[in-house]
Coordinates of C-alpha atoms in Angstrom, one line a residue:
M1 CA 94.3 116.1 125.1
S2 CA 92.1 117.2 127.9
A3 CA 92.5 116.1 131.5
V4 CA 89.2 114.1 131.2
E5 CA 90.4 112.3 128.0
H6 CA 93.8 111.7 129.6
K7 CA 92.2 110.1 132.7
A8 CA 89.9 108.0 130.5
M9 CA 92.9 106.8 128.4
V10 CA 95.1 106.0 131.4
E11 CA 92.3 104.1 133.2
S12 CA 91.4 102.2 130.0
L13 CA 95.1 101.2 129.5
K14 CA 95.1 99.6 132.9
N15 CA 92.1 97.4 132.0
N16 CA 92.6 96.3 128.3
G17 CA 90.8 99.3 126.9
V18 CA 88.0 99.3 129.4
F19 CA 87.2 102.4 131.6
K20 CA 86.0 101.1 134.9
L21 CA 83.8 103.3 137.0
K22 CA 81.8 102.6 140.2
D23 CA 78.3 104.0 139.7
D24 CA 77.9 106.5 142.5
K25 CA 74.2 105.6 143.0
T26 CA 74.0 101.9 142.5
G27 CA 77.6 100.9 143.5
K28 CA 77.8 98.7 140.4
E29 CA 81.1 98.7 138.5
L30 CA 80.5 99.9 135.0
E31 CA 82.7 98.8 132.1
L32 CA 82.8 101.5 129.5
E33 CA 84.5 102.8 126.4
F34 CA 85.2 106.5 125.9
V35 CA 83.2 108.1 123.1
D36 CA 83.5 111.9 123.3
T37 CA 83.5 115.0 125.4
H38 CA 80.6 117.4 125.0
Q39 CA 81.2 121.0 124.2
P40 CA 81.3 123.5 125.7
V41 CA 83.3 122.8 128.9
R42 CA 82.1 125.0 131.8
Q43 CA 83.7 126.6 134.8
L44 CA 81.6 126.6 138.0
D45 CA 81.6 129.4 140.4
D46 CA 83.6 127.4 142.9
G47 CA 86.5 127.4 140.4
H48 CA 86.2 123.8 139.2
Y49 CA 85.8 123.0 135.5
F50 CA 83.0 120.8 134.5
A51 CA 83.1 118.4 131.5
C52 CA 80.3 116.2 130.3
T53 CA 81.2 113.1 128.4
D54 CA 79.7 110.0 126.6
F55 CA 80.9 106.5 127.4
R56 CA 79.5 103.4 125.8
V57 CA 78.9 100.1 127.7
V58 CA 81.5 97.7 126.5
G59 CA 80.2 95.3 123.8
T60 CA 77.2 97.5 122.9
K61 CA 76.4 100.0 120.2
N62 CA 73.8 102.3 121.7
E63 CA 74.0 101.9 125.5
I64 CA 75.5 105.3 126.3
Y65 CA 76.2 106.8 129.8
D66 CA 76.6 110.5 130.2
I67 CA 79.5 110.9 132.8
D68 CA 80.4 114.2 134.4
F69 CA 83.9 115.1 135.5
W70 CA 84.9 117.9 137.8
V71 CA 88.4 119.2 137.1
S72 CA 90.6 121.6 138.9
D73 CA 93.8 123.5 138.2
K74 CA 96.4 122.3 140.7
D75 CA 99.7 124.1 140.3
G76 CA 99.2 124.5 136.5
K77 CA 98.1 120.8 136.0
M78 CA 94.5 120.0 135.3
T79 CA 93.3 117.1 137.6
V80 CA 90.1 115.2 137.7
D81 CA 88.6 115.5 141.3
Q82 CA 85.2 113.9 140.9
T83 CA 83.3 111.7 138.5
K84 CA 79.6 111.2 138.6
V85 CA 77.0 109.4 136.4
H86 CA 74.7 112.1 135.0
K87 CA 72.5 110.1 132.6
V88 CA 72.0 106.3 132.4
P89 CA 70.9 104.3 129.4
E90 CA 67.4 102.8 129.6
L91 CA 65.6 100.7 127.0
K92 CA 62.3 102.3 126.2
S93 CA 60.0 101.1 123.4
G94 CA 62.9 99.2 121.9
E95 CA 65.3 102.1 121.8
W96 CA 68.1 103.1 124.2
V97 CA 67.6 106.6 125.7
Q98 CA 69.6 108.5 128.3
V99 CA 67.7 109.2 131.5
P100 CA 69.1 112.0 133.7
R101 CA 69.7 111.6 137.4
Y102 CA 70.1 115.3 138.0
E103 CA 69.7 118.6 136.1
W104 CA 72.1 121.4 135.3
K105 CA 70.4 123.7 137.7
D106 CA 71.4 121.4 140.6
L107 CA 75.1 122.3 139.9
G108 CA 74.9 126.0 140.5
A109 CA 76.1 128.9 138.4
S110 CA 78.6 128.4 135.6
H111 CA 80.0 130.0 132.5
V112 CA 81.4 128.6 129.2
V113 CA 85.2 128.3 129.1
P114 CA 86.5 130.1 126.0

């Protein structure tokens, strides 16, 4: 299990299966369910690892947030240092789509972790 999935599981267990996350832009507390981690995981030039994930709004089917996690190796243990909303679900023409708040190029150079 990855550090990101472990954090999602631990946080969800505290809240009856709900992963609670404060939206870094709106300040709203999101109630989410972990769906999956995107592949590949990347390592940024500053040494952090970067994982992109999908979380579904609790009680919905297609309202999916793309949440990014920055992870670092601290004495051999992978630890989540930062969490940020990358894409938000918006209803457009009757369909839920993910709208990005920032682009990959904003994060700097990276490479795929083997």
